[in-house]
XYZ file of C-alpha atoms in Angstrom:
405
model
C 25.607 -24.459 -10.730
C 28.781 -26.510 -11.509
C 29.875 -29.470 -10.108
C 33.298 -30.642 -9.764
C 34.072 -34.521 -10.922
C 36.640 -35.123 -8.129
C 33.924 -35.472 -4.923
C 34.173 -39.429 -4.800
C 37.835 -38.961 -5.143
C 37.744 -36.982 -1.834
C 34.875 -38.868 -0.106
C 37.208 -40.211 2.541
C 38.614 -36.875 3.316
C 35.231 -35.156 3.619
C 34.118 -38.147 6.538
C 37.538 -37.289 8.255
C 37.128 -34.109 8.059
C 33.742 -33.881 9.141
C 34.220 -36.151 12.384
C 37.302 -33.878 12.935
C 34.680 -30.932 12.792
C 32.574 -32.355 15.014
C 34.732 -32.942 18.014
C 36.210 -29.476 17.342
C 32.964 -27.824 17.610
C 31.955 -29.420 20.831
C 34.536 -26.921 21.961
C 34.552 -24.319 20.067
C 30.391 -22.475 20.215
C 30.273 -19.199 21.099
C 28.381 -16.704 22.342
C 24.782 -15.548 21.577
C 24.805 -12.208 20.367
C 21.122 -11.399 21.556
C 20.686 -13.545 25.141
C 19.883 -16.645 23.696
C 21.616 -19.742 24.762
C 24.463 -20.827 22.459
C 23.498 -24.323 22.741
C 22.560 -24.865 18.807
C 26.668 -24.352 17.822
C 27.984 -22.286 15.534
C 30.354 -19.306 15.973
C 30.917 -16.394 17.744
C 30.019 -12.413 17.974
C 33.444 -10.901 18.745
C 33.184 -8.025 20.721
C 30.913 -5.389 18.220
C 31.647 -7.698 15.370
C 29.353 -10.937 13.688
C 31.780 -13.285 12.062
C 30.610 -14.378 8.437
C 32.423 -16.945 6.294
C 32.556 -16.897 2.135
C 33.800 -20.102 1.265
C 33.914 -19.397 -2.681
C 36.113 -20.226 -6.162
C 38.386 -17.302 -6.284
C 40.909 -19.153 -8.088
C 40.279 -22.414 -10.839
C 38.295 -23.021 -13.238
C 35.281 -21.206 -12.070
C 36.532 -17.936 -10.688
C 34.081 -15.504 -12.395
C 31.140 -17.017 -10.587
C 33.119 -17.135 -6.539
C 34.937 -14.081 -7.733
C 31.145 -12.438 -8.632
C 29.295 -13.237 -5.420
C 32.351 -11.869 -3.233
C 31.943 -8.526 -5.003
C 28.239 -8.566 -4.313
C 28.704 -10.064 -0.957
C 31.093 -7.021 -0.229
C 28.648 -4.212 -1.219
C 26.109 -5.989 0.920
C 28.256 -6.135 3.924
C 29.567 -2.419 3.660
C 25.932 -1.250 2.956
C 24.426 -3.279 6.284
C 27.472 -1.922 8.244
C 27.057 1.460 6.705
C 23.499 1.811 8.928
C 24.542 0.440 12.045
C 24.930 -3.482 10.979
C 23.334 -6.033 12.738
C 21.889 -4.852 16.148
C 24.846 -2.373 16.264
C 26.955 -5.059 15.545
C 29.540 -4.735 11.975
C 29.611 -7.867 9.784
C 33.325 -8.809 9.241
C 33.132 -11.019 6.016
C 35.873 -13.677 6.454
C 36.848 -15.159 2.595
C 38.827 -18.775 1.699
C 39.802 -19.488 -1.739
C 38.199 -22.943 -2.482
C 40.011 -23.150 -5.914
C 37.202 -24.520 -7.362
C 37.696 -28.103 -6.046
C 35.787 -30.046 -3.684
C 38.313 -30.958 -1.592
C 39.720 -27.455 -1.656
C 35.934 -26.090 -0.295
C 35.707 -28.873 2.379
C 39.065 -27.515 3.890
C 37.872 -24.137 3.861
C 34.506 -24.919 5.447
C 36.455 -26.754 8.170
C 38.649 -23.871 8.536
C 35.951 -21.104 9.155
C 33.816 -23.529 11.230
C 36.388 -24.511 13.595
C 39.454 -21.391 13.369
C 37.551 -18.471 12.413
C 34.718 -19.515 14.338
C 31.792 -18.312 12.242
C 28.040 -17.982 12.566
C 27.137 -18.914 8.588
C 28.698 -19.216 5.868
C 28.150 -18.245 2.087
C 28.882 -21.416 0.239
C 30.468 -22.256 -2.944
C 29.442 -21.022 -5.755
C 29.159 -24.302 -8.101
C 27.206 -27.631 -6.499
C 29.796 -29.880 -6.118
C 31.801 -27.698 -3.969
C 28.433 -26.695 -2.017
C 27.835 -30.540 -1.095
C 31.544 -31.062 -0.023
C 30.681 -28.616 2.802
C 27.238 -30.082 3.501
C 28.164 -32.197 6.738
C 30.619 -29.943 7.928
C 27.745 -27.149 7.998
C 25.367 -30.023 9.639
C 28.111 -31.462 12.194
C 29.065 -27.960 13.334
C 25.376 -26.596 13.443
C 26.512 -23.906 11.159
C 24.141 -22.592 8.235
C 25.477 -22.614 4.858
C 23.872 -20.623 2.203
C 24.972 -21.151 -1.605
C 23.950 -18.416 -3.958
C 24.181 -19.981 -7.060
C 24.407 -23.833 -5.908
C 21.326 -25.344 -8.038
C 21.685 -28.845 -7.605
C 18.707 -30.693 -5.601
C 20.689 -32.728 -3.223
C 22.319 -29.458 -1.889
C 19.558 -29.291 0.246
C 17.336 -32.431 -0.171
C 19.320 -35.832 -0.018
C 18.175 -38.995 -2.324
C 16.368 -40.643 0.983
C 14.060 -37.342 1.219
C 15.104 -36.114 4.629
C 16.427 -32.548 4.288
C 20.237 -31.250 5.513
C 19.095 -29.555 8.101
C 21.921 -26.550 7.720
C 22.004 -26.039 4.331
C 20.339 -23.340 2.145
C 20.211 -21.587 -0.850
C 19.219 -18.197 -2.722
C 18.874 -19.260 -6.127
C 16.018 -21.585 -7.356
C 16.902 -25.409 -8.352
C 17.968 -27.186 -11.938
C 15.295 -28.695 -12.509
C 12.640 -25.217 -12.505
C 15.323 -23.836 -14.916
C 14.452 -26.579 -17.234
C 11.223 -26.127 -17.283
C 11.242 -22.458 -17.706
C 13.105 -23.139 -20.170
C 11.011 -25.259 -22.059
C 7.515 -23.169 -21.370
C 9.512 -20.613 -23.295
C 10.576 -22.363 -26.232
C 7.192 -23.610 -26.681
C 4.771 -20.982 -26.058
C 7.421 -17.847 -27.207
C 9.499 -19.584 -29.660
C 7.211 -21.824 -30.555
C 9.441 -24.814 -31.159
C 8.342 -27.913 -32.023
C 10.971 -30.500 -32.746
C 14.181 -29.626 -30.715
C 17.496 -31.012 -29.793
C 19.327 -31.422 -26.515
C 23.382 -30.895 -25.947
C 24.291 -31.679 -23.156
C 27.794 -32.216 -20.651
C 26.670 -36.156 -19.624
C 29.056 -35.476 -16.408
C 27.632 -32.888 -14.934
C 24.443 -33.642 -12.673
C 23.689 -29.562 -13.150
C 23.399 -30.454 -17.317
C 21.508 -33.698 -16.633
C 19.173 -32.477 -14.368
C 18.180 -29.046 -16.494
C 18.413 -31.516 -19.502
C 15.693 -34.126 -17.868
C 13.615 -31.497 -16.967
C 13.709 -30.038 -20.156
C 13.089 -32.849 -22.249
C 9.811 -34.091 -20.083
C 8.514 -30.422 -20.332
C 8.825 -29.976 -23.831
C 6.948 -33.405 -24.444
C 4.222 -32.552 -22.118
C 4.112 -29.202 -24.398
C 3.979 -31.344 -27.547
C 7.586 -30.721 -28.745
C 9.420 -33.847 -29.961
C 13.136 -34.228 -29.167
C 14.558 -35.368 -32.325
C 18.249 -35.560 -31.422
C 20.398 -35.843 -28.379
C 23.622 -35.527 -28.121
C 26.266 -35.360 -25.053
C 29.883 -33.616 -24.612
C 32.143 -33.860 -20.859
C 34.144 -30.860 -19.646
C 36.963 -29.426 -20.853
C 36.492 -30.651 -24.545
C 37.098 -28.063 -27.802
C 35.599 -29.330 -30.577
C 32.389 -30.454 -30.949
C 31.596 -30.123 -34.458
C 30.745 -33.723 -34.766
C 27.656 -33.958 -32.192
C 26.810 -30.265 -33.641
C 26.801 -31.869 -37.282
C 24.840 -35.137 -36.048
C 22.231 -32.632 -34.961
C 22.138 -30.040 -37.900
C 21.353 -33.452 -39.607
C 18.177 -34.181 -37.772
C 17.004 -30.006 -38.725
C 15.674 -29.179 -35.293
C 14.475 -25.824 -35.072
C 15.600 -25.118 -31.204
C 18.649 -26.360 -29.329
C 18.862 -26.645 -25.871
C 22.462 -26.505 -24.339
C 22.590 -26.837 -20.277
C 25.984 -25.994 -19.707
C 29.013 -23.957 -18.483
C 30.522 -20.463 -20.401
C 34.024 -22.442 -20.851
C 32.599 -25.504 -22.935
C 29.367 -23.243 -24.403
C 30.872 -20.660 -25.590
C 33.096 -23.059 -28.323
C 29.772 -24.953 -28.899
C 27.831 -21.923 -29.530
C 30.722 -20.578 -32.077
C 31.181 -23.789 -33.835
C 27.178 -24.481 -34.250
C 27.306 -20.877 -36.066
C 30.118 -21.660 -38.174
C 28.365 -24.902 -39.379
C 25.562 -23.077 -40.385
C 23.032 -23.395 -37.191
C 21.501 -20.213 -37.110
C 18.294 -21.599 -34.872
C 17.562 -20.511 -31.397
C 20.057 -21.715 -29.129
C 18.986 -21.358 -25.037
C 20.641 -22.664 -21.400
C 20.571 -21.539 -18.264
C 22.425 -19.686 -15.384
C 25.695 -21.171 -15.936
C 26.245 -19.332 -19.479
C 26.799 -16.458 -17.555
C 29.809 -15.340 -17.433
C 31.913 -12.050 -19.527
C 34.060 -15.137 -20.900
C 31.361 -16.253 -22.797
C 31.319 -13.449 -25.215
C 34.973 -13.821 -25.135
C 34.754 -17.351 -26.811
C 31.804 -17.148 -28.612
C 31.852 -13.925 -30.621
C 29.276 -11.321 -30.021
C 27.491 -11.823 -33.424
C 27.431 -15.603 -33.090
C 25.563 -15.388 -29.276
C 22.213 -12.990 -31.419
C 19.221 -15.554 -31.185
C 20.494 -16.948 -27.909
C 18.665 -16.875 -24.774
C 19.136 -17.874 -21.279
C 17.222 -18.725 -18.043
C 19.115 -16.332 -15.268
C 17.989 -14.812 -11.877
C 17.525 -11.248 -12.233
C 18.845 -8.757 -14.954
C 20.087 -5.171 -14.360
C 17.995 -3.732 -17.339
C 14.956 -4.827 -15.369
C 12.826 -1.596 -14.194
C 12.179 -2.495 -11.124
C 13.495 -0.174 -8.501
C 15.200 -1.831 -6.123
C 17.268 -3.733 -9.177
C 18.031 -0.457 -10.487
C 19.354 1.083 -6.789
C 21.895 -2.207 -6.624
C 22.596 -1.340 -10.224
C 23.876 2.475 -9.292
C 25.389 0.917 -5.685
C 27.221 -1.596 -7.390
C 28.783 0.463 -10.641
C 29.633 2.951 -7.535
C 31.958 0.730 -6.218
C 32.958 -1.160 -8.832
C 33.866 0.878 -11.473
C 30.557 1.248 -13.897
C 31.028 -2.144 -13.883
C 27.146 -3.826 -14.369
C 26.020 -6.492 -11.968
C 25.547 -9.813 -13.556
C 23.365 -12.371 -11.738
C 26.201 -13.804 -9.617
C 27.352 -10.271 -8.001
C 23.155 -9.731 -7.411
C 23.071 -13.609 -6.330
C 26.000 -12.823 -2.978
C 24.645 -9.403 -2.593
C 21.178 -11.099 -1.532
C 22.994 -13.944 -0.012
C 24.113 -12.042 2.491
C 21.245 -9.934 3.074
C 18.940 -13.089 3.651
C 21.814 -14.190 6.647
C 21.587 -10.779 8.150
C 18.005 -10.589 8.441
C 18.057 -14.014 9.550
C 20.125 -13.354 12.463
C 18.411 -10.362 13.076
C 15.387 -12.221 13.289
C 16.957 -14.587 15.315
C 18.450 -12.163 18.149
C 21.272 -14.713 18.455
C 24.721 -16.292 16.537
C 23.632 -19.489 18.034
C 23.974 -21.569 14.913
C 20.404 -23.412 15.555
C 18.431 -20.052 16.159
C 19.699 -18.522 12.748
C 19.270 -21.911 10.855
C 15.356 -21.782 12.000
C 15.419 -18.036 11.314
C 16.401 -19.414 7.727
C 14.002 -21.768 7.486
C 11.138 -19.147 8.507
C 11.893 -16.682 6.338
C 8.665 -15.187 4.203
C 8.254 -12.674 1.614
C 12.005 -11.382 1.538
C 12.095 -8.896 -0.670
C 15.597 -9.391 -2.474
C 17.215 -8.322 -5.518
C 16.975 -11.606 -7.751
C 13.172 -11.617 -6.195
C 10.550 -11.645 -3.326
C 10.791 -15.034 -1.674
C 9.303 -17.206 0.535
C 12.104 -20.551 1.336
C 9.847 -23.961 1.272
C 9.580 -27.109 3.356
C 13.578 -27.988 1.449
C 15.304 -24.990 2.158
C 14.660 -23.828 -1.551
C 13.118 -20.011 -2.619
C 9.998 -19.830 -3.930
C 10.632 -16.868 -6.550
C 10.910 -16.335 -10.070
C 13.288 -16.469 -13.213
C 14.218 -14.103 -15.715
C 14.612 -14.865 -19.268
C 17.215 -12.694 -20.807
C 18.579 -13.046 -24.326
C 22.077 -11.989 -25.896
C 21.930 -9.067 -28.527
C 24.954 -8.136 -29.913
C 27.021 -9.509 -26.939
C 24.994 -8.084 -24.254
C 22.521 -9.514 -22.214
C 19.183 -8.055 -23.169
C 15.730 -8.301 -20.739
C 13.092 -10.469 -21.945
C 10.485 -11.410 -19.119
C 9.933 -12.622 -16.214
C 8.561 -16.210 -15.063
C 6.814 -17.319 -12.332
C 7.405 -19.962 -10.124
């Protein structure tokens, strides 16, 4: 998910922050919850409570998505409390307002790992933010876990070697881009399509390159490509450069804010093909700025739907329109409601808060049967699970099918 432009702007902050983090946590570990030695960092179980951070965009450009997963984080936490929490221990779910900007979420992380003194942390919601917190989460020896945070280097950095504290629930780019193209080509079946893309955002770029060497494998040709940067309004002239070149699918990686103007404006010039993207189209806004009638032949790559039978979607489904007002779970509310099951059973599994003893609990985690799927986390921290394909009828999100990893 998104990534925020400003991280090199900030990259001096992050290494002071970070080396502040690390002398403050050489003082600051806690306690093991379970009799294990606390000698892997971390926080604290105070008294009959387990200390939980949610470092997440509740204000800024990206609110729907933090503001989501803290609404399915909450249900999570009341429901694991509700039966007697962890070990007869109650989850108190500490939450800082990143504001959606890197610098922003690297305070906050430094805030809950060395004031509130937690055990892990739900990260941002949107990549950029989620790597501005990596070394803070390594430094500290305090597990992160981003629930919709799909960038590779999250987890994996550019020399191989994997950040050692950092996690995720959701699957990566660049499987979204090739779900993305299977489905285009074998249920679509497009053959010469175009790519739109935000040529800032590594999120677009990767889901675009992963795209684009899928669809060739498949046979497709990519007969136009064309490129917009965040925050722009009008696109009409990349949309009428590619009516020009008559694909017959368009591919738009992207976030709700910029694609839902793109999607209305394609319509308006007369683009009536199948228009896809991923996760980050999903958002209420989107219908907002698009227009119900203009989103019909749209689909999306997502990570769970709540019109899909299965029954323990449709239990979150009833929990969460219980306490939230017959409001439907999108993906983000399902994406921090599993976030912070997969932390719980972690530290149950661990019998400790020691920061090291959850992280390998993390790490070992197998066939975890969640909402957005059953997964199994690989050698890179990343789920094995699958994707769901939904597609927008009439301004609602509408199940297609499932796809496996």
């Amino acid at each position: 998910m998104r990534e925020n432009k400003k991280l090199k702007k900030f990259g001096s902050l992050l290494v002071a922050s970070s080396l502040l983090a690390g002398v403050l946590a050489g003082c600051g570990n806690g306690d093991s919850s379970g009799g294990g030695s606390s000698s892997g960092g971390g926080g604290s179980s105070d008294g009959d409570t387990i200390k939980i951070g949610a470092n997440l965009e509740l204000s800024g450009n990206v609110a729907s998505y933090g503001s989501s997963i803290g609404l399915g984080a909450d249900l999570a936490v009341k429901e694991i409390n509700d039966k007697g929490g962890i070990d007869g221990k109650k989850i108190e779910l500490i939450k800082v307002d990143n504001k959606s900007e890197n610098s922003e979420a690297t305070a906050a992380a430094l805030k809950l790992a060395t004031q509130d003194k937690v055990v892990a942390m739900l990260a941002p919601a949107t990549s950029g933010n989620t790597v501005a917190t990596v070394q803070i989460a390594n430094d500290n020896k305090i597990p992160i876990v981003t629930g919709s945070g799909t960038a590779p280097n999250i987890t994996v950095n550019d020399d191989d070697s994997v950040n050692e504290y950092a996690f995720r629930t959701c699957f990566i780019d660049p499987f979204q881009g090739i779900v993305a193209a299977n489905f285009a080509s074998n249920e679509l079946k497009a053959k010469n399509v175009a790519i739109f893309a935000d040529n800032a955002s590594d999120y677009a770029k990767g889901l675009a390159k992963s795209f684009k060497e899928t669809i060739t494998k498949n046979g497709g040709k990519v007969v136009k490509e064309e490129a917009y940067v965040a925050k722009d309004t009008d696109f009409r002239t990349q949309l009428t450069n590619i009516k020009g070149e008559k694909p017959d699918f368009i591919f738009i990686p992207g976030y709700y804010e910029e694609v839902g103007l793109i999607v209305k404006q394609a319509r308006d010039l007369g683009i009536d093909v199948p228009l896809m993207g991923a996760d980050g189209w999903d958002s209420p806004t989107l219908v907002e700025l698009a227009g119900a009638k203009a989103l019909n032949n749209t689909y999306i790559t997502n990570h769970y739907s709540a019109e899909d039978p299965d029954q323990k979607i449709q239990d979150f489904v009833k929990a969460f329109k219980a306490a939230n007002n017959d409001k439907a779970p999108d993906a983000f509310n399902a994406l921090g409601y599993d976030t912070v099951y997969y932390i719980a059973d972690a530290i149950k599994r661990a019998g400790s808060t020691d920061g090291e003893a959850i992280k390998n609990a993390l790490a070992d985690t197998k066939d975890l049967s969640l909402v957005t799927g059953t997964f199994t986390v690989d050698k890179n921290h990343n789920p094995i699970k699958t994707a769901t394909v939904l597609e927008f009828k009439d301004g609602k999100q509408v199940f297609n099918s499932k796809v496996n990893p």
